[in-house]
XYZ file of C-alpha atoms in Angstrom:
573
model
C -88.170 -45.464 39.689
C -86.692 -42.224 40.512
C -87.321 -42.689 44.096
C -85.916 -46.437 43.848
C -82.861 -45.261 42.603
C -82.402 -42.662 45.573
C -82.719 -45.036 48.120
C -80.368 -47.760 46.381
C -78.126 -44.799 46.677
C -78.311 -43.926 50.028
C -78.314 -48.048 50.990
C -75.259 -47.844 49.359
C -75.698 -51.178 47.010
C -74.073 -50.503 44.039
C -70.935 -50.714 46.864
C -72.034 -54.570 47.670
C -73.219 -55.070 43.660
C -69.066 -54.101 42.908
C -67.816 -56.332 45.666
C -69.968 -59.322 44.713
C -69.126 -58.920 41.014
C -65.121 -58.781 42.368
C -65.952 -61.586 43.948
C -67.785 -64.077 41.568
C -64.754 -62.868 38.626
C -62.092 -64.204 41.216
C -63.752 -67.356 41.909
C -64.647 -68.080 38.496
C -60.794 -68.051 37.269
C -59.534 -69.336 40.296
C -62.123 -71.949 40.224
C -61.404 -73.274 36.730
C -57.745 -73.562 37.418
C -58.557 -75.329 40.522
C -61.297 -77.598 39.272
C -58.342 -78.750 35.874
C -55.434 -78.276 37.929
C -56.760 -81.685 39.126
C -57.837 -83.517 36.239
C -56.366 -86.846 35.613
C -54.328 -86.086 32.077
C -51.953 -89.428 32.613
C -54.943 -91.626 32.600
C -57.014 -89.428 29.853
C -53.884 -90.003 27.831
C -53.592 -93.947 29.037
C -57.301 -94.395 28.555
C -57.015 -92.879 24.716
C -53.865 -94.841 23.939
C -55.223 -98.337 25.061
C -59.003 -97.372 22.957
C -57.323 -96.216 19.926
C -58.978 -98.897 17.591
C -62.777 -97.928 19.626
C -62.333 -93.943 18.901
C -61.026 -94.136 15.265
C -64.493 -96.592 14.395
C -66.090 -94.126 15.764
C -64.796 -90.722 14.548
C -64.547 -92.376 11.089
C -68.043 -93.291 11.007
C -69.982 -90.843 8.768
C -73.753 -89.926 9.605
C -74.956 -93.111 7.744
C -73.335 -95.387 9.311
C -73.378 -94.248 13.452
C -76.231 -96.267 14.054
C -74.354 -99.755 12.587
C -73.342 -102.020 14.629
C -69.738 -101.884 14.793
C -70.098 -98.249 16.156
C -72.523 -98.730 18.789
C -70.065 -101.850 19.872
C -67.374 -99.610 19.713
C -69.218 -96.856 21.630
C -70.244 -99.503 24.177
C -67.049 -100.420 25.162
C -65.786 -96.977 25.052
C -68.387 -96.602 28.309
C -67.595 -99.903 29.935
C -63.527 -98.521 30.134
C -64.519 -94.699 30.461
C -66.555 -96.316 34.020
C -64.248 -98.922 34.964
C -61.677 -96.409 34.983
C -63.322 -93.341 36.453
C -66.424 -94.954 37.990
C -70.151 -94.320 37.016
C -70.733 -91.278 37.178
C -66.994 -90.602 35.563
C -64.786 -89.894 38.603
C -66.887 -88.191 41.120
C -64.502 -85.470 42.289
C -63.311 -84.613 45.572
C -65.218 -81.191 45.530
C -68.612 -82.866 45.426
C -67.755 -85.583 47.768
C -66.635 -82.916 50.547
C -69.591 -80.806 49.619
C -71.888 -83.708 50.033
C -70.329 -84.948 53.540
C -69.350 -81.735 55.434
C -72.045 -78.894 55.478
C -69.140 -76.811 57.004
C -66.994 -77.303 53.724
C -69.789 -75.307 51.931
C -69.071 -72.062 53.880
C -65.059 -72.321 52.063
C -66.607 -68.473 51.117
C -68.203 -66.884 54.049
C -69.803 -64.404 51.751
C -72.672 -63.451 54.405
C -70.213 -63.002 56.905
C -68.088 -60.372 54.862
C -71.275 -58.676 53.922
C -72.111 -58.541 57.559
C -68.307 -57.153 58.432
C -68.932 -54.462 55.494
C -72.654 -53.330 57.358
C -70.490 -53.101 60.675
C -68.147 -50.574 58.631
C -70.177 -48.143 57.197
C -72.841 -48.041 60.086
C -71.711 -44.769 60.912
C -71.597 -43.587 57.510
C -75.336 -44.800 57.161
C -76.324 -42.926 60.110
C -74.736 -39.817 58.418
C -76.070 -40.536 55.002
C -80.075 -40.630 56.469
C -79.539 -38.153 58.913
C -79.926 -34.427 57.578
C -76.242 -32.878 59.356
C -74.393 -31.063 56.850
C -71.076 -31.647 59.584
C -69.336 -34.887 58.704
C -68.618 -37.160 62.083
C -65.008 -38.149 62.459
C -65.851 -41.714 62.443
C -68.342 -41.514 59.600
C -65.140 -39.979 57.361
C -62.425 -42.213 58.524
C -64.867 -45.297 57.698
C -65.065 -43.882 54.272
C -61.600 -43.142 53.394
C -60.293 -46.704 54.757
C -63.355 -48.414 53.334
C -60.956 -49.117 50.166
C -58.445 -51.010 52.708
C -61.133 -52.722 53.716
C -62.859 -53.949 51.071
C -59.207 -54.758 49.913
C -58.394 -57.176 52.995
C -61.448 -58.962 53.340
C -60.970 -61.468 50.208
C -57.696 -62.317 51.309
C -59.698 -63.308 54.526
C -61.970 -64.869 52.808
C -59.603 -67.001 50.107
C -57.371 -68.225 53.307
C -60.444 -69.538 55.239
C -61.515 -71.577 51.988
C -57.691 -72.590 51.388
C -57.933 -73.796 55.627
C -61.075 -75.723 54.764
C -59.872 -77.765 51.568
C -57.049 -78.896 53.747
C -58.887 -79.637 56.795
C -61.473 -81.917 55.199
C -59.085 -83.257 52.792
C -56.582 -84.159 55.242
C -60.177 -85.872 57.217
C -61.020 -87.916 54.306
C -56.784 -88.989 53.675
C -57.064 -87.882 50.306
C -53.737 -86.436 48.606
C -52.203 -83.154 50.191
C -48.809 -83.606 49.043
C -46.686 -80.797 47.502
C -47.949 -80.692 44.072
C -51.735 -80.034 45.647
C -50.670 -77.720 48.247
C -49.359 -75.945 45.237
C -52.337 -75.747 43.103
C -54.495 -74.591 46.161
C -51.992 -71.588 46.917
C -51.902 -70.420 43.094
C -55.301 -70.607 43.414
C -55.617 -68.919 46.535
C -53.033 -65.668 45.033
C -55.093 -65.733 41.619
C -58.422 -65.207 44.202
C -56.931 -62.562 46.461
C -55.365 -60.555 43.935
C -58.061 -60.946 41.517
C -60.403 -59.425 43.952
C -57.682 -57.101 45.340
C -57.599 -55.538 41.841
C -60.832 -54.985 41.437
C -62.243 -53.524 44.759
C -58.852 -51.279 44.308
C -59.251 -49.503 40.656
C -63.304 -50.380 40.305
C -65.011 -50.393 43.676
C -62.873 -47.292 45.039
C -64.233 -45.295 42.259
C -67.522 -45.791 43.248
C -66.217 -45.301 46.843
C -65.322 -41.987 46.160
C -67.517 -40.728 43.625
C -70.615 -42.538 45.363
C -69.731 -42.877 48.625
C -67.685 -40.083 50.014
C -69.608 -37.300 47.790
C -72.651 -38.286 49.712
C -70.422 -38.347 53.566
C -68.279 -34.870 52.873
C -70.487 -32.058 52.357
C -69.946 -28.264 51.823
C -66.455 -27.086 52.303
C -65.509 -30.932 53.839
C -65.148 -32.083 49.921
C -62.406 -29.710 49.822
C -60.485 -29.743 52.872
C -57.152 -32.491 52.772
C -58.379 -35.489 54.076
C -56.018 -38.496 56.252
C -56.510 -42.160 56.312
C -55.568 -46.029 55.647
C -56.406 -45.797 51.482
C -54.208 -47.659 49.341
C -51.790 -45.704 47.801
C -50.668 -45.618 44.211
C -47.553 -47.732 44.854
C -49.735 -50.658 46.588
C -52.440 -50.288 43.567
C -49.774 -50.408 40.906
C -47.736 -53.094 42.586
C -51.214 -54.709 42.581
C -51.899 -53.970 39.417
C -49.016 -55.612 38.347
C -48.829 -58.730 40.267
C -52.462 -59.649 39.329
C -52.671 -59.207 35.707
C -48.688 -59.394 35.076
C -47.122 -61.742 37.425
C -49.780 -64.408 38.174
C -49.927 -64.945 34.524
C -46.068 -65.479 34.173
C -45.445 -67.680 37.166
C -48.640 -69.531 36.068
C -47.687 -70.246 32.548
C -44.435 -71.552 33.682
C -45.642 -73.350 36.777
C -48.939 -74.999 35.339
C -47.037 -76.980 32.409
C -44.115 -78.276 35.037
C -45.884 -79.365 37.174
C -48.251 -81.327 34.647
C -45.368 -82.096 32.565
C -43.000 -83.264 34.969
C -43.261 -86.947 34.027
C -42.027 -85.475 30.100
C -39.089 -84.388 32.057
C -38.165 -87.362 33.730
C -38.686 -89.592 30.095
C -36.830 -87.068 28.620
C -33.972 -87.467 30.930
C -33.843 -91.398 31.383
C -33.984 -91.573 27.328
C -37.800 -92.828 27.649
C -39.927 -93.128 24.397
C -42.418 -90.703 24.574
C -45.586 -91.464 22.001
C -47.409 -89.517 20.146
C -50.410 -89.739 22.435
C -48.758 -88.136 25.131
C -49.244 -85.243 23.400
C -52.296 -85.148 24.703
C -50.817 -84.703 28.272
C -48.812 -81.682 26.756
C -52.109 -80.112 25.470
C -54.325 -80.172 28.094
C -52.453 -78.098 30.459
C -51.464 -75.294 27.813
C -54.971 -75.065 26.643
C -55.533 -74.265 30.320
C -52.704 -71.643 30.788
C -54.061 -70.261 27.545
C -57.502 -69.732 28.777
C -56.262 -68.115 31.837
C -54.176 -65.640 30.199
C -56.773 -64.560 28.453
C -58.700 -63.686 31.133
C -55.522 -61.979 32.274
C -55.260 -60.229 29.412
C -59.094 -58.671 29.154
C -58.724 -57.783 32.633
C -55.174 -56.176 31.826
C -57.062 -53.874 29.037
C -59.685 -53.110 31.689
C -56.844 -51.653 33.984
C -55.656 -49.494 30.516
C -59.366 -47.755 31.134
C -59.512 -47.848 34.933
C -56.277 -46.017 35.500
C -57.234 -43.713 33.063
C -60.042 -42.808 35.505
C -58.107 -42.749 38.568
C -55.466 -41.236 37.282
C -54.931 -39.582 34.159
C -58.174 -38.211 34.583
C -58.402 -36.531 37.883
C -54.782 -35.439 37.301
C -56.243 -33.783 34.189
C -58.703 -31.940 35.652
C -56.195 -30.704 38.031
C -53.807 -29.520 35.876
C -56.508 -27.098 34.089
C -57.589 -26.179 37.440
C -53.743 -25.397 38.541
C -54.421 -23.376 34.170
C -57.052 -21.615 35.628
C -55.406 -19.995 38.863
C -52.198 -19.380 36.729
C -54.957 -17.238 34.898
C -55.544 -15.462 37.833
C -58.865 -17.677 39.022
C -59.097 -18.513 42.264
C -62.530 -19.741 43.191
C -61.549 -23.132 41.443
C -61.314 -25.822 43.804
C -60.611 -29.679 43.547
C -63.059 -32.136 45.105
C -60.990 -34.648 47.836
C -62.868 -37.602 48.187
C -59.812 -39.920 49.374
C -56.624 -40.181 51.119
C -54.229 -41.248 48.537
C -51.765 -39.805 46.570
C -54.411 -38.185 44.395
C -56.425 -37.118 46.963
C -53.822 -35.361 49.125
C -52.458 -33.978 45.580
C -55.951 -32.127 45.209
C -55.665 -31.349 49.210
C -52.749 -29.495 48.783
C -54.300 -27.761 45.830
C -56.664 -26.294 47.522
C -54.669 -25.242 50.320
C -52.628 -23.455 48.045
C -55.331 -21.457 46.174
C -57.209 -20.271 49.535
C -53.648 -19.070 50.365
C -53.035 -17.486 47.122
C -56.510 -16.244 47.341
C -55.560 -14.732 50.850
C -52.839 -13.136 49.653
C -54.662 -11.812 46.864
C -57.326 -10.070 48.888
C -54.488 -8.083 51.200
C -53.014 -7.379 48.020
C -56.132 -6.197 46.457
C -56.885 -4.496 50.435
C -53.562 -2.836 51.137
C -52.554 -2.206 47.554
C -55.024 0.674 48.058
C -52.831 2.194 50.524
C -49.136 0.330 49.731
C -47.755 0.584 46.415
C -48.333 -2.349 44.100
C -45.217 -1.527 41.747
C -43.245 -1.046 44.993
C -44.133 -4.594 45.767
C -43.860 -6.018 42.281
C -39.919 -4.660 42.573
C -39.160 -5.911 45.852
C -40.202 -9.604 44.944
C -39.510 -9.892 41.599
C -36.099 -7.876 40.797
C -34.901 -7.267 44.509
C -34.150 -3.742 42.674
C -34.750 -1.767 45.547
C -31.868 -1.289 47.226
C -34.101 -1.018 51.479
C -31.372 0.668 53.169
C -31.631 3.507 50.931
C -30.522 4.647 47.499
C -30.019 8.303 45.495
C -32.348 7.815 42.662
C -33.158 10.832 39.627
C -37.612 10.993 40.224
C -40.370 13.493 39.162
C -42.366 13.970 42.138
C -46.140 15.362 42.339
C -47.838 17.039 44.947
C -52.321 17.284 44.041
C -54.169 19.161 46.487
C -57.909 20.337 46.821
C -58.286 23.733 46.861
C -60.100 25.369 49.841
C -60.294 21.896 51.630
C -60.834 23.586 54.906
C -63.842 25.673 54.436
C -65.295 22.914 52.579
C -65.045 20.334 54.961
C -66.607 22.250 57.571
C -70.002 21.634 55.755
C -69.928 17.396 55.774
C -69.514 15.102 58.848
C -66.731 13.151 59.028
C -68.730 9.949 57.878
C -69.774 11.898 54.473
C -66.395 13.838 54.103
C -64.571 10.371 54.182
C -66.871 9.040 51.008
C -66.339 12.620 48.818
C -62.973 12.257 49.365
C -62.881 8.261 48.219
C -64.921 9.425 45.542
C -62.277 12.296 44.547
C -59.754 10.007 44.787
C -61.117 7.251 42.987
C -61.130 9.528 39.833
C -57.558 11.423 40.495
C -55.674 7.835 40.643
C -56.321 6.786 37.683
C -54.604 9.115 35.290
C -51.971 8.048 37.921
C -51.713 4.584 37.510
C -52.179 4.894 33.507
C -48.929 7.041 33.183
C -46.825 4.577 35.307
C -46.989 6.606 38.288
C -47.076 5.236 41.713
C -48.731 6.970 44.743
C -46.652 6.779 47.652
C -49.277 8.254 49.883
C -52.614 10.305 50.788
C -51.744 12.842 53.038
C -55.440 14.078 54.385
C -56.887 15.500 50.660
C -53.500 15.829 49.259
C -51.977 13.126 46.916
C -47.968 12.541 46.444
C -47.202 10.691 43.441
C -43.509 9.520 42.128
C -42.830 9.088 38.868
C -39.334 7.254 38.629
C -36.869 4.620 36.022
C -36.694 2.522 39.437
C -40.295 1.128 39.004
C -39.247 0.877 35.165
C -39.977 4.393 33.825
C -37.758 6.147 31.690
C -39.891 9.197 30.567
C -40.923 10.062 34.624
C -40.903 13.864 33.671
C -43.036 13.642 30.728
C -45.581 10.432 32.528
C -45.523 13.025 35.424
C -47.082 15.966 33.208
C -49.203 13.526 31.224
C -50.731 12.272 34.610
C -51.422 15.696 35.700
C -53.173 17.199 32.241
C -55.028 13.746 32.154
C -56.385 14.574 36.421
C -57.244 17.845 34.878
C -59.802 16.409 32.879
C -61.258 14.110 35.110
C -61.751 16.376 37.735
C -63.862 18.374 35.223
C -65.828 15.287 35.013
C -65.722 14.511 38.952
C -67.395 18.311 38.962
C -69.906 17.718 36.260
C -71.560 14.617 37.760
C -73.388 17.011 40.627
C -72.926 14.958 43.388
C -70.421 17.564 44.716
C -70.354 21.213 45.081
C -67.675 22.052 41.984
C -64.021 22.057 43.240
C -60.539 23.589 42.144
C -57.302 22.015 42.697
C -53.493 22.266 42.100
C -50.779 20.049 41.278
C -46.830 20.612 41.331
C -44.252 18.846 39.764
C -40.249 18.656 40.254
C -37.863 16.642 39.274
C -34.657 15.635 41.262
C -32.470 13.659 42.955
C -33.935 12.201 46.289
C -33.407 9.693 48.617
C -35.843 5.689 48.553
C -35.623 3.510 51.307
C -37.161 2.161 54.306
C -38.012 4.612 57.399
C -39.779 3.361 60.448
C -39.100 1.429 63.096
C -38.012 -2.520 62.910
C -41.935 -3.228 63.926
C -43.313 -0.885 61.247
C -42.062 0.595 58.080
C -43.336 2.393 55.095
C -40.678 2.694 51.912
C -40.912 6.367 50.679
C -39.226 8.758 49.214
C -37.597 11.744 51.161
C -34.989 15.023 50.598
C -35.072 18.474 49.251
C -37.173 17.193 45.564
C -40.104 16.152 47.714
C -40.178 19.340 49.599
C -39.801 21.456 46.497
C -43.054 19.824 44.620
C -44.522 20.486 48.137
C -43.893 24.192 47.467
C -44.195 24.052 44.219
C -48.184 22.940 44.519
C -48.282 25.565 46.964
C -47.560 28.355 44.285
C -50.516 27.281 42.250
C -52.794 29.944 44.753
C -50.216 32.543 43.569
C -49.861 31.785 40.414
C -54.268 31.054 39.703
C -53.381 28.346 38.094
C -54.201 24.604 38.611
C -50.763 22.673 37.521
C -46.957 24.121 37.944
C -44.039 22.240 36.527
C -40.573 23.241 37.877
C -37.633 24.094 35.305
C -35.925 21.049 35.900
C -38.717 19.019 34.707
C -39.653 20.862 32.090
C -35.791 20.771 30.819
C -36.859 17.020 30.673
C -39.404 17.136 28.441
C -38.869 16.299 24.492
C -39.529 19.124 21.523
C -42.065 16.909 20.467
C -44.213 16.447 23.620
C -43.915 20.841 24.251
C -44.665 21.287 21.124
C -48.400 19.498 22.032
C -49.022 21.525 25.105
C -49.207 24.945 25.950
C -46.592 26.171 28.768
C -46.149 29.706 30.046
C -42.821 30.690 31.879
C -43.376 32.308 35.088
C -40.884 35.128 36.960
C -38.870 33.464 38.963
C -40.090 33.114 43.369
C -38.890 32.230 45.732
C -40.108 29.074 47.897
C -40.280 28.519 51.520
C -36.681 26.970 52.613
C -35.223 27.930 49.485
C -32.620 30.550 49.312
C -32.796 31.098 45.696
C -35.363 31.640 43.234
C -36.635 28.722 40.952
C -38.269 29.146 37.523
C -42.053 27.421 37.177
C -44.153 27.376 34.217
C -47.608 26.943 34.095
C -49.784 24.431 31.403
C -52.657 25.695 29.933
């Protein structure tokens, strides 16, 4: 069963099951408003009027009494006017005589030769579906995606051949193809078309693309934005509209003119009209009745269809769009047509794998290129490019001995201890609000400043650097490295941000006499045996409370290289 199923599948026939079913729907309505859109009401009506006496006898007649002889007399002339009226066999229609006479007038619905037009179609997408080549042909995918056209066209074909054959033979045979018949034939011939329309639009393009083009677009071709002939969602809803709203209006005006016309002209001329033409009034509303209700079942079943080409793949991508607000960007959107929807999801995806490229050079580079610098520049435009005086705590960390010890690794396994150092020294960085403005060989320079949003940069600055001081005792204790020292110096200042480089290439740092100092400043650290100096200025910056929590020793006063007076530095224990 399993394996029947399969290669239903891959034969594609629930595709010719859909169209058939579209189809046998549209003929059926179409049909029945055809087939009484002819029926002879006037002489019903006559027939009824002059037989009065015959059908009361025998309506009246109870179950006793049906088999007396003033019934069956009744019933027996009942036939005799019922056949010299209508003939034997009661009015043989027109249908059966031009079915009978012309074998051509059978083919009024060349169903074999649209099936044979649909094979021709999706050849190539048969080929593609039995052959094992994970690349989708051109042709195979442009079959697919205007498949929905197709299957939309070809009833029209079909209803205007059958509408050319009724008039052909007709006209042959000189019965009646006057305006009121031309008429019924082209109502019937919209009711078919759109009928059909309808359906192979909102039913058999759902299988098209969920049965179909799943099984033609494979790997990354189901989410790649895909062109072709579809229908759009203006042509479907127009569609939708003028089949199950339209049709139904025109028709339930049109169907009791035209049979009530002769009411019009009594009406007019100050006719009597009797009560038995009431009869003639009936018949035709029972029929517009009947049609509407079709109309209206197939109206709910458009309520559920374009809730599952619409509402429901717009759903799913509106969580989808949920889920990369979130921050999730493997999510993808399958495109399986052409339309509206299907270029919607097309788009979609081209905007994740962009937003997924940019997040992998922002993930890349913000390794090496401040994040927060980049989180200013787009969001507040804070930064003023050219160059602006800004109040920052700036730290210098730098490995003690670097020299000697480099001369024992190669330059493949110096590059991984110092990742490895670095990996642990950033993050106390990052935590405090800090951002790293670059690695210069084993040395780190961090700023700590209110233009990234930081108001306490002197105190983050000295949090940052107790906080590396512990992790660098655990970056010793894990072994993997001989033990190292290292020092860190901190100043605060005014300095100069901007962009430096050249219009090709620039880098915005941060450059004047503050960044020099905490240069110097981490320099001191071999003088001093200690691992982390703080300047005076910063340490004038920091609050009772948050001294009163660490341990600082005031230093004599030194002198730094390219300073002409002596600045004050206290150590942290």
């Amino acid at each position: 069963m399993i394996k029947i199923r399969k290669l239903a599948g891959k034969l594609l026939l629930p595709l010719y099951f859909y169209f058939t079913l579209s189809l046998i729907l549209s003929s059926i309505v179409s049909g029945f408003f055809e087939h009484f859109s002819f029926m002879p009401f006037a002489e019903i009506t006559e027939l009824i009027k002059d037989n009065r006496s015959n059908i009361e006898t025998i309506f009246k007649a109870g179950e006793e009494m049906e088999d007396s002889p003033e019934v069956l007399q009744s019933e027996m002339k009942l036939e005799e006017e019922i056949a010299s009226r209508f003939g034997e066999e009661g009015r043989m229609s027109v249908e059966h005589i031009l079915y009978d006479k012309y074998p051509l007038y059978r083919t009024k619905s060349p169903v074999f030769f649209l099936y044979l037009l649909i094979l021709i179609w999706l050849w190539p997408v048969y080929r593609h579906i039995f052959s094992r080549d994970t690349d989708t042909p051109d042709r195979a995918a442009r079959r697919v995606l205007n498949l929905s056209l197709v299957l939309f066209i070809l009833p029209w074909i079909s209803g205007l051949w059958g509408l050319f054959v009724k008039l052909h033979f007709r006209s042959l045979e000189g019965y009646d193809s006057s305006g009121a018949v031309l008429g019924n034939f082209l109502a019937s011939y919209l009711m078919y078309g759109s009928l059909a329309g309808f359906f192979n639009s909102w039913y058999t393009s759902r299988y098209i693309n969920n049965g179909i083009a799943r099984k033609v677009f494979r790997g990354e071709h189901v989410f790649t934005l895909k062109k072709g002939r579809s229908l759009n969602l203006t042509t479907r809803m127009l569609l939708l509209i003028f089949s199950l709203g339209m049709i139904p209006l025109i028709l339930s005006v049109y169907i009791p003119v035209v049979f009530n016309f002769w009411l019009f002209e009594a009406l007019s001329s100050n006719q009597p009209v009797d009560v038995m033409d009431v009869g003639r009034i009936v018949g035709p509303v029972l029929i517009v009745a009947l049609v509407n209700s079709f109309f209206l079942l197939c109206l709910i079943a458009a309520v559920f269809s374009f809730k599952k080409n619409i509402q429901w793949p717009l759903n799913i991508l509106i969580e989808r769009m949920q889920q990369v607000a979130k921050g999730d960007f493997s999510c993808r959107s399958s495109v399986l047509s052409s339309d509206e929807i299907g270029n919607m999801k097309g788009h979609f995806n081209n905007m994740v794998e962009g937003l997924e490229e940019r997040e992998k050079l922002r993930d890349t580079f913000g390794k090496f290129v401040s994040i927060e610098i980049a989180k200013k520049l787009t969001e507040t435009q804070g930064i003023d490019l050219a160059g602006e005086e800004i109040e920052t705590t700036v730290m210098f960390a730098d490995i003690r001995s670097f020299t000697s010890l480099s001369e024992g690794y190669s330059p493949r396994e110096l590059i991984e201890f110092l990742n490895e150092y670095f990996s642990f020294m950033v993050k106390p960085i990052m935590e405090n609000e800090g951002v790293i403005n670059k690695f210069i060989g084993d040395c780190i320079m961090a700023v700590f400043s209110p233009v990234f949003g930081l108001e306490n940069h002197a105190e983050a600055a000295v949090k940052a650097s107790l906080a590396m001081r512990e992790v660098l005792k655990e970056f010793n204790r894990s072994g993997k490295y001989p033990a190292i020292r290292h020092g860190i110096g901190i100043h605060t200042g005014l300095l100069i941000a901007g962009n430096v480089g050249a219009e090709s290439r620039k880098e915005y740092t941060v450059i004047g006499d503050t960044v020099n100092v905490a240069s110097r400043i981490e320099s001191q650290t071999k003088v001093y045996n200690t691992d982390i100096l703080i300047s005076e200025s910063t340490c004038d910056l920091l609050s009772p409370d948050f001294l009163g929590n660490i341990k600082t020793m005031r230093n004599e006063p030194v002198i730094v290289r390219g300073k002409s007076r002596p600045i004050t530095l206290y150590s942290l224990g």
